[in-house]
Tab-separated table of C-alpha atoms in Angstrom:
chain	number	residue	atom	x	y	z
A	1	MET	CA	26.499	2.994	-26.631
A	2	SER	CA	26.098	6.661	-25.696
A	3	ARG	CA	22.878	8.338	-26.668
A	4	ALA	CA	22.878	11.222	-29.119
A	5	PRO	CA	22.335	14.644	-27.511
A	6	VAL	CA	18.780	15.897	-27.462
A	7	ILE	CA	18.171	18.850	-29.771
A	8	ARG	CA	16.189	21.620	-28.103
A	9	PRO	CA	14.588	24.308	-30.267
A	10	SER	CA	14.935	27.943	-29.317
A	11	GLY	CA	12.049	30.048	-28.109
A	12	ARG	CA	10.954	27.426	-25.604
A	13	GLY	CA	8.705	29.803	-23.663
A	14	THR	CA	6.831	30.993	-26.739
A	15	LEU	CA	6.391	27.432	-27.967
A	16	ALA	CA	5.126	26.361	-24.557
A	17	TRP	CA	2.434	29.041	-24.550
A	18	ALA	CA	1.535	28.240	-28.147
A	19	GLY	CA	1.240	24.565	-27.229
A	20	LEU	CA	-0.959	25.448	-24.277
A	21	ALA	CA	-3.234	27.577	-26.454
A	22	TRP	CA	-3.470	24.727	-28.970
A	23	ASP	CA	-4.289	22.228	-26.207
A	24	LEU	CA	-7.063	24.460	-24.887
A	25	THR	CA	-8.434	24.878	-28.425
A	26	VAL	CA	-8.415	21.118	-29.003
A	27	LEU	CA	-10.018	20.574	-25.594
A	28	ALA	CA	-12.844	22.964	-26.471
A	29	LEU	CA	-13.307	21.335	-29.891
A	30	VAL	CA	-13.405	17.850	-28.375
A	31	ALA	CA	-15.996	18.999	-25.853
A	32	ILE	CA	-18.130	20.524	-28.615
A	33	ASN	CA	-17.731	17.431	-30.766
A	34	LEU	CA	-18.707	15.087	-27.935
A	35	GLY	CA	-21.710	17.273	-27.169
A	36	LEU	CA	-22.796	17.084	-30.817
A	37	ILE	CA	-22.278	13.313	-30.871
A	38	LEU	CA	-24.403	12.904	-27.750
A	39	PHE	CA	-27.142	15.237	-28.981
A	40	ASP	CA	-27.252	13.638	-32.424
A	41	SER	CA	-27.377	10.161	-30.905
A	42	LEU	CA	-30.420	11.243	-28.898
A	43	PHE	CA	-31.952	13.057	-31.857
A	44	VAL	CA	-32.513	9.800	-33.712
A	45	ILE	CA	-34.865	8.776	-30.905
A	46	GLU	CA	-38.352	9.885	-31.913
A	47	THR	CA	-39.387	10.830	-28.386
A	48	PHE	CA	-36.353	13.107	-27.963
A	49	ALA	CA	-36.813	14.671	-31.404
A	50	ALA	CA	-40.472	15.258	-30.648
A	51	GLY	CA	-39.537	16.939	-27.378
A	52	VAL	CA	-37.148	19.278	-29.213
A	53	ALA	CA	-39.870	20.064	-31.764
A	54	TRP	CA	-42.338	20.792	-28.939
A	55	LEU	CA	-39.881	23.172	-27.277
A	56	SER	CA	-38.799	24.912	-30.470
A	57	PRO	CA	-40.008	23.801	-33.899
A	58	ALA	CA	-37.572	26.197	-35.590
A	59	VAL	CA	-34.561	24.705	-33.773
A	60	HIS	CA	-35.773	21.194	-34.587
A	61	ASP	CA	-36.159	21.943	-38.280
A	62	TRP	CA	-32.838	23.806	-38.474
A	63	TYR	CA	-30.924	21.058	-36.698
A	64	ALA	CA	-32.537	18.290	-38.736
A	65	ALA	CA	-31.783	19.977	-42.050
A	66	THR	CA	-28.428	21.592	-41.259
A	67	VAL	CA	-26.673	19.364	-38.728
A	68	HIS	CA	-28.303	15.952	-38.487
A	69	GLU	CA	-28.573	15.513	-42.235
A	70	HIS	CA	-24.866	16.343	-42.707
A	71	PHE	CA	-23.546	15.105	-39.373
A	72	ALA	CA	-20.997	12.715	-40.921
A	73	THR	CA	-19.501	15.553	-42.983
A	74	ILE	CA	-19.416	17.901	-39.979
A	75	ASP	CA	-17.714	15.216	-37.918
A	76	LEU	CA	-15.048	14.857	-40.614
A	77	TYR	CA	-14.051	18.509	-40.071
A	78	PHE	CA	-13.451	17.722	-36.414
A	79	VAL	CA	-11.597	14.558	-37.395
A	80	ALA	CA	-9.319	16.569	-39.674
A	81	ILE	CA	-8.381	18.854	-36.759
A	82	PHE	CA	-7.826	15.852	-34.470
A	83	ILE	CA	-5.610	14.165	-37.071
A	84	ALA	CA	-3.611	17.382	-37.355
A	85	ASP	CA	-3.264	17.402	-33.569
A	86	VAL	CA	-1.978	13.815	-33.587
A	87	LEU	CA	0.530	14.580	-36.357
A	88	ILE	CA	1.748	17.736	-34.612
A	89	GLY	CA	2.121	15.874	-31.320
A	90	TRP	CA	3.939	13.058	-33.093
A	91	GLY	CA	6.291	15.506	-34.776
A	92	LEU	CA	7.061	17.284	-31.484
A	93	ALA	CA	7.647	13.933	-29.765
A	94	ILE	CA	10.214	13.070	-32.453
A	95	TRP	CA	11.798	16.521	-32.249
A	96	TYR	CA	12.114	16.432	-28.456
A	97	GLN	CA	12.968	12.715	-28.469
A	98	ARG	CA	10.344	12.000	-25.812
A	99	TYR	CA	10.229	8.284	-26.568
A	100	HIS	CA	12.852	5.665	-27.191
A	101	ARG	CA	11.756	5.151	-30.811
A	102	TRP	CA	10.105	7.564	-33.208
A	103	PHE	CA	7.158	5.240	-33.876
A	104	PHE	CA	6.191	4.841	-30.194
A	105	TYR	CA	3.903	7.905	-30.154
A	106	PRO	CA	0.803	6.382	-31.836
A	107	PHE	CA	1.007	3.384	-29.500
A	108	VAL	CA	1.293	5.538	-26.379
A	109	HIS	CA	-1.537	7.822	-27.569
A	110	TRP	CA	-3.625	5.036	-29.048
A	111	TYR	CA	-6.864	6.653	-27.849
A	112	ASP	CA	-6.096	9.777	-29.910
A	113	VAL	CA	-5.396	7.702	-33.011
A	114	LEU	CA	-8.465	5.471	-32.687
A	115	GLY	CA	-10.632	8.466	-31.779
A	116	CYS	CA	-9.908	9.917	-35.214
A	117	ILE	CA	-11.772	7.046	-36.860
A	118	PRO	CA	-15.192	8.504	-37.853
A	119	LEU	CA	-17.196	5.526	-36.649
A	120	ALA	CA	-19.652	5.514	-33.766
A	121	GLY	CA	-17.721	2.926	-31.749
A	122	PHE	CA	-14.471	4.909	-31.926
A	123	ARG	CA	-15.827	8.420	-31.536
A	124	TRP	CA	-16.411	7.997	-27.820
A	125	LEU	CA	-12.682	7.359	-27.347
A	126	ARG	CA	-12.333	11.115	-27.717
A	127	VAL	CA	-13.433	11.308	-24.077
A	128	LEU	CA	-10.003	9.920	-23.214
A	129	ARG	CA	-8.451	12.830	-25.089
A	130	VAL	CA	-10.327	15.211	-22.769
A	131	LEU	CA	-9.020	13.317	-19.740
A	132	ALA	CA	-5.458	13.380	-21.081
A	133	LEU	CA	-5.619	17.124	-21.738
A	134	GLY	CA	-7.122	17.678	-18.296
A	135	ILE	CA	-4.244	15.770	-16.698
A	136	ARG	CA	-1.785	17.880	-18.665
A	137	LEU	CA	-3.420	21.108	-17.498
A	138	GLN	CA	-3.439	19.777	-13.936
A	139	ARG	CA	0.264	19.003	-14.197
A	140	LEU	CA	0.955	22.519	-15.467
A	141	GLY	CA	-0.918	23.955	-12.495
A	142	LEU	CA	-3.484	25.779	-14.632
A	143	ILE	CA	-6.358	23.896	-13.034
A	144	ASP	CA	-6.775	22.051	-9.758
A	145	VAL	CA	-9.520	19.479	-10.040
A	146	ARG	CA	-9.002	18.512	-6.401
A	147	GLN	CA	-10.798	21.725	-5.455
A	148	TRP	CA	-13.840	20.890	-7.562
A	149	ARG	CA	-16.967	19.623	-5.836
A	150	ALA	CA	-17.463	17.066	-8.575
A	151	TYR	CA	-13.996	15.680	-7.889
A	152	ALA	CA	-14.668	15.463	-4.135
A	153	PHE	CA	-17.991	13.723	-4.788
A	154	ALA	CA	-16.455	11.255	-7.243
A	155	LYS	CA	-13.447	10.604	-5.021
A	156	LYS	CA	-15.642	9.875	-1.999
A	157	TYR	CA	-17.655	7.176	-3.730
A	158	TYR	CA	-14.632	5.891	-5.597
A	159	ASP	CA	-12.799	5.384	-2.291
A	160	ILE	CA	-15.845	3.663	-0.794
A	161	LEU	CA	-16.198	1.389	-3.807
A	162	VAL	CA	-12.509	0.503	-3.902
A	163	GLU	CA	-12.369	-0.218	-0.166
A	164	GLU	CA	-15.505	-2.364	-0.167
A	165	VAL	CA	-14.428	-4.362	-3.210
A	166	SER	CA	-10.840	-4.781	-2.020
A	167	ASP	CA	-11.991	-5.786	1.477
A	168	ARG	CA	-14.206	-8.505	0.063
A	169	VAL	CA	-11.421	-9.753	-2.172
A	170	VAL	CA	-8.972	-9.830	0.741
A	171	VAL	CA	-11.493	-11.607	3.003
A	172	ASN	CA	-12.086	-14.227	0.317
A	173	VAL	CA	-8.346	-14.716	-0.043
A	174	LEU	CA	-7.956	-15.077	3.723
A	175	ASP	CA	-10.831	-17.591	3.768
A	176	GLY	CA	-8.925	-19.595	1.209
A	177	ILE	CA	-5.784	-19.386	3.331
A	178	GLN	CA	-7.694	-20.685	6.363
A	179	GLU	CA	-9.072	-23.610	4.388
A	180	GLU	CA	-5.605	-24.334	3.079
A	181	VAL	CA	-4.197	-24.257	6.622
A	182	ARG	CA	-6.940	-26.546	7.944
A	183	SER	CA	-6.455	-29.047	5.139
A	184	GLY	CA	-2.686	-28.683	4.962
A	185	GLY	CA	-2.050	-30.502	8.260
A	186	LYS	CA	1.413	-31.821	8.803
A	187	ASP	CA	2.744	-30.776	5.406
A	188	LEU	CA	2.017	-27.089	6.064
A	189	THR	CA	3.631	-27.156	9.488
A	190	THR	CA	6.671	-28.916	8.089
A	191	ARG	CA	7.060	-26.314	5.379
A	192	VAL	CA	6.644	-23.447	7.850
A	193	LEU	CA	9.340	-24.892	10.098
A	194	GLN	CA	11.748	-25.966	7.382
A	195	GLU	CA	11.296	-23.212	4.789
A	196	ILE	CA	10.607	-20.188	6.995
A	197	ILE	CA	11.873	-20.729	10.528
A	198	GLN	CA	14.934	-22.865	9.881
A	199	PRO	CA	16.582	-20.577	7.264
A	200	ARG	CA	16.084	-17.602	9.602
A	201	ARG	CA	17.288	-19.385	12.717
A	202	GLN	CA	20.241	-17.073	13.316
A	203	GLN	CA	18.139	-13.936	12.886
A	204	LEU	CA	15.534	-15.315	15.291
A	205	VAL	CA	18.227	-16.180	17.825
A	206	ASN	CA	19.656	-12.661	17.614
A	207	VAL	CA	16.226	-11.076	18.056
A	208	ILE	CA	15.395	-13.340	21.017
A	209	SER	CA	18.731	-12.578	22.658
A	210	GLN	CA	18.328	-8.824	22.208
A	211	ARG	CA	14.732	-8.827	23.449
A	212	ILE	CA	15.537	-10.905	26.530
A	213	GLU	CA	18.565	-8.763	27.310
A	214	ALA	CA	16.630	-5.505	26.942
A	215	ALA	CA	13.581	-6.738	28.883
A	216	VAL	CA	15.537	-8.236	31.802
A	217	THR	CA	17.958	-5.305	32.018
A	218	LYS	CA	15.135	-2.760	32.103
A	219	ALA	CA	13.020	-4.764	34.538
A	220	TYR	CA	15.966	-5.276	36.898
A	221	GLY	CA	17.079	-1.652	36.666
A	222	ASP	CA	13.565	-0.365	37.410
A	223	ASN	CA	13.003	-2.772	40.320
A	224	ARG	CA	16.520	-3.312	41.662
A	225	ASP	CA	15.753	-2.099	45.184
A	226	GLU	CA	12.598	-4.221	45.457
A	227	ILE	CA	14.401	-7.301	44.149
A	228	GLN	CA	17.317	-6.883	46.532
A	229	GLY	CA	14.920	-6.296	49.438
A	230	TYR	CA	13.123	-9.511	48.549
A	231	VAL	CA	16.473	-11.338	48.358
A	232	SER	CA	17.400	-9.963	51.787
A	233	LYS	CA	14.202	-11.375	53.287
A	234	LEU	CA	14.936	-14.757	51.739
A	235	VAL	CA	18.474	-14.706	53.123
A	236	ASN	CA	17.240	-13.731	56.578
A	237	ARG	CA	14.721	-16.543	56.559
A	238	ALA	CA	17.269	-19.039	55.311
A	239	VAL	CA	19.784	-17.994	57.953
A	240	SER	CA	17.175	-18.158	60.715
A	241	ASP	CA	16.067	-21.637	59.648
A	242	ASN	CA	19.588	-23.020	59.223
A	243	VAL	CA	20.528	-25.361	62.099
A	244	ALA	CA	24.272	-24.912	61.727
A	245	ILE	CA	24.085	-21.148	61.818
A	246	ALA	CA	21.765	-21.352	64.804
A	247	GLY	CA	24.472	-23.362	66.575
A	248	VAL	CA	27.097	-20.738	65.769
A	249	GLU	CA	24.809	-18.044	67.139
A	250	ARG	CA	24.776	-19.778	70.522
A	251	VAL	CA	28.545	-19.419	70.869
A	252	PRO	CA	29.197	-16.968	73.740
A	253	MET	CA	30.221	-13.410	72.839
A	254	LEU	CA	31.045	-13.972	69.124
A	255	GLY	CA	28.051	-16.026	67.980
A	256	ALA	CA	25.652	-13.178	67.182
A	257	ALA	CA	28.346	-11.129	65.420
A	258	VAL	CA	29.431	-14.084	63.317
A	259	THR	CA	25.823	-14.833	62.380
A	260	ARG	CA	25.210	-11.223	61.280
A	261	SER	CA	28.444	-11.240	59.293
A	262	LEU	CA	27.432	-14.450	57.543
A	263	GLU	CA	24.004	-13.048	56.784
A	264	TRP	CA	25.474	-9.849	55.288
A	265	ALA	CA	28.046	-11.815	53.315
A	266	ILE	CA	25.399	-14.128	51.869
A	267	ARG	CA	23.127	-11.186	51.064
A	268	ASP	CA	25.922	-9.274	49.330
A	269	ALA	CA	27.017	-12.362	47.471
A	270	VAL	CA	23.503	-13.070	46.181
A	271	ASN	CA	22.945	-9.432	45.151
A	272	SER	CA	26.329	-9.388	43.441
A	273	VAL	CA	25.385	-12.551	41.585
A	274	LEU	CA	22.148	-10.887	40.410
A	275	ASP	CA	24.002	-7.761	39.256
A	276	GLU	CA	26.596	-9.882	37.501
A	277	ALA	CA	23.946	-12.045	35.891
A	278	VAL	CA	22.096	-9.035	34.457
A	279	THR	CA	25.349	-7.471	33.289
A	280	GLY	CA	26.313	-10.770	31.749
A	281	LEU	CA	23.352	-10.652	29.356
A	282	GLU	CA	25.557	-8.580	27.054
A	283	SER	CA	28.298	-11.181	27.025
A	284	ASP	CA	29.147	-13.669	24.286
A	285	GLU	CA	28.473	-16.490	26.723
A	286	PHE	CA	24.832	-15.473	27.047
A	287	ASP	CA	24.457	-15.275	23.252
A	288	ASP	CA	25.953	-18.743	22.965
A	289	MET	CA	23.544	-20.041	25.588
A	290	VAL	CA	20.542	-18.589	23.773
A	291	GLN	CA	21.928	-20.035	20.541
A	292	HIS	CA	22.018	-23.524	22.024
A	293	ILE	CA	18.548	-23.150	23.544
A	294	ALA	CA	17.061	-21.929	20.250
A	295	ASP	CA	18.743	-24.735	18.348
A	296	SER	CA	17.335	-27.245	20.818
A	297	VAL	CA	13.835	-25.784	20.566
A	298	LEU	CA	13.884	-25.763	16.756
A	299	ALA	CA	15.266	-29.288	16.643
A	300	GLN	CA	12.528	-30.407	19.023
A	301	LEU	CA	9.880	-28.736	16.862
A	302	LEU	CA	11.163	-30.464	13.774
A	303	GLU	CA	11.330	-33.823	15.494
A	304	THR	CA	7.849	-33.596	17.034
A	305	GLN	CA	6.107	-31.722	14.235
A	306	ALA	CA	3.423	-34.391	13.885
A	307	SER	CA	2.145	-33.787	17.403
A	308	VAL	CA	2.281	-29.980	17.332
A	309	SER	CA	0.886	-29.494	13.832
A	310	PRO	CA	-2.780	-29.127	14.922
A	311	ASP	CA	-1.847	-26.529	17.515
A	312	ILE	CA	0.292	-24.544	15.091
A	313	ASN	CA	-2.336	-24.758	12.362
A	314	GLU	CA	-5.069	-23.602	14.738
A	315	ALA	CA	-2.910	-20.673	15.824
A	316	ILE	CA	-2.372	-19.685	12.190
A	317	VAL	CA	-6.116	-19.921	11.547
A	318	GLU	CA	-6.832	-17.653	14.523
A	319	VAL	CA	-4.233	-15.129	13.349
A	320	VAL	CA	-5.844	-15.056	9.898
A	321	GLU	CA	-9.261	-14.604	11.552
A	322	LEU	CA	-7.946	-11.533	13.356
A	323	LEU	CA	-6.701	-10.195	10.027
A	324	LYS	CA	-10.158	-10.726	8.541
A	325	GLU	CA	-11.771	-8.796	11.385
A	326	GLN	CA	-9.320	-5.955	10.832
A	327	VAL	CA	-9.984	-5.931	7.085
A	328	ARG	CA	-13.758	-5.794	7.657
A	329	VAL	CA	-13.431	-2.459	9.465
A	330	GLN	CA	-15.026	0.148	7.203
A	331	ARG	CA	-12.452	2.917	7.428
A	332	TRP	CA	-14.292	5.057	4.895
A	333	LYS	CA	-16.896	5.753	7.589
A	334	GLU	CA	-14.161	7.308	9.720
A	335	THR	CA	-12.856	9.364	6.781
A	336	TYR	CA	-16.232	10.625	5.571
A	337	ALA	CA	-18.034	10.758	8.905
């Protein structure tokens, strides 16, 4: 079902500035209200009230008679403004169709709704209204809290706290994994082989084939002259030690030439075989060979899993231990050094 077109009122720029002015007004009122709530909460403490009286008896008497005595009524004036703000925001949300249903607004802005309740437990939810308005001003680009010293201070210790807590949680989880591996025994190894390695056999074979091909091709290309020189020495030694070739060399006139020709032919043949072998790594035959080898290795692992389980489990435990050491690194020291 197609959605009905969104109705946009005219004068968008004027409304935007009016909304911004209203938000700033509400933000100031919430700040004043929270300040009054905090001060009045402290005023009921005799020591604090006595301190105010010692500093300024006139202020103490005025506040006690004018504000503290009628604080509930004064707070209701603020509540009336906050309720109006909620209703206006709700009406605009319906008008602009910001939410899927018209009644979603009070659930999304639950802190605004509950903060309008003139009870001590709910009044402090108005702090969330300040945060929400601050985020809105940040989004509009009117303020940039990231440039504030208070933000940098809070972010530093927040990052430290989050990293330390998360590191300890991760280390505890990894400890549990190690214990599970140590106690899992054969069952864990069987599951690793059957549920992880076996289903990805073809991908593993492809990766192995590509890695071997790339490694051998690069190594041979970088050291081709050295390898062929080494092969030449082997051929020379083999020819010199061969009794039959030594007999041919003793033939008058043609023996030495025949021996050199055989030596060159063998050397060229061996070097050609090496070149062909390296080139052949890209062939389908090589992939098939690696496929058969990988299948044989996996089949052998599955057949002899009982004997290799301790080794595999110990390797997994050591890998997890390395992860724990990496997690324990306090990176916040590098960031805030």
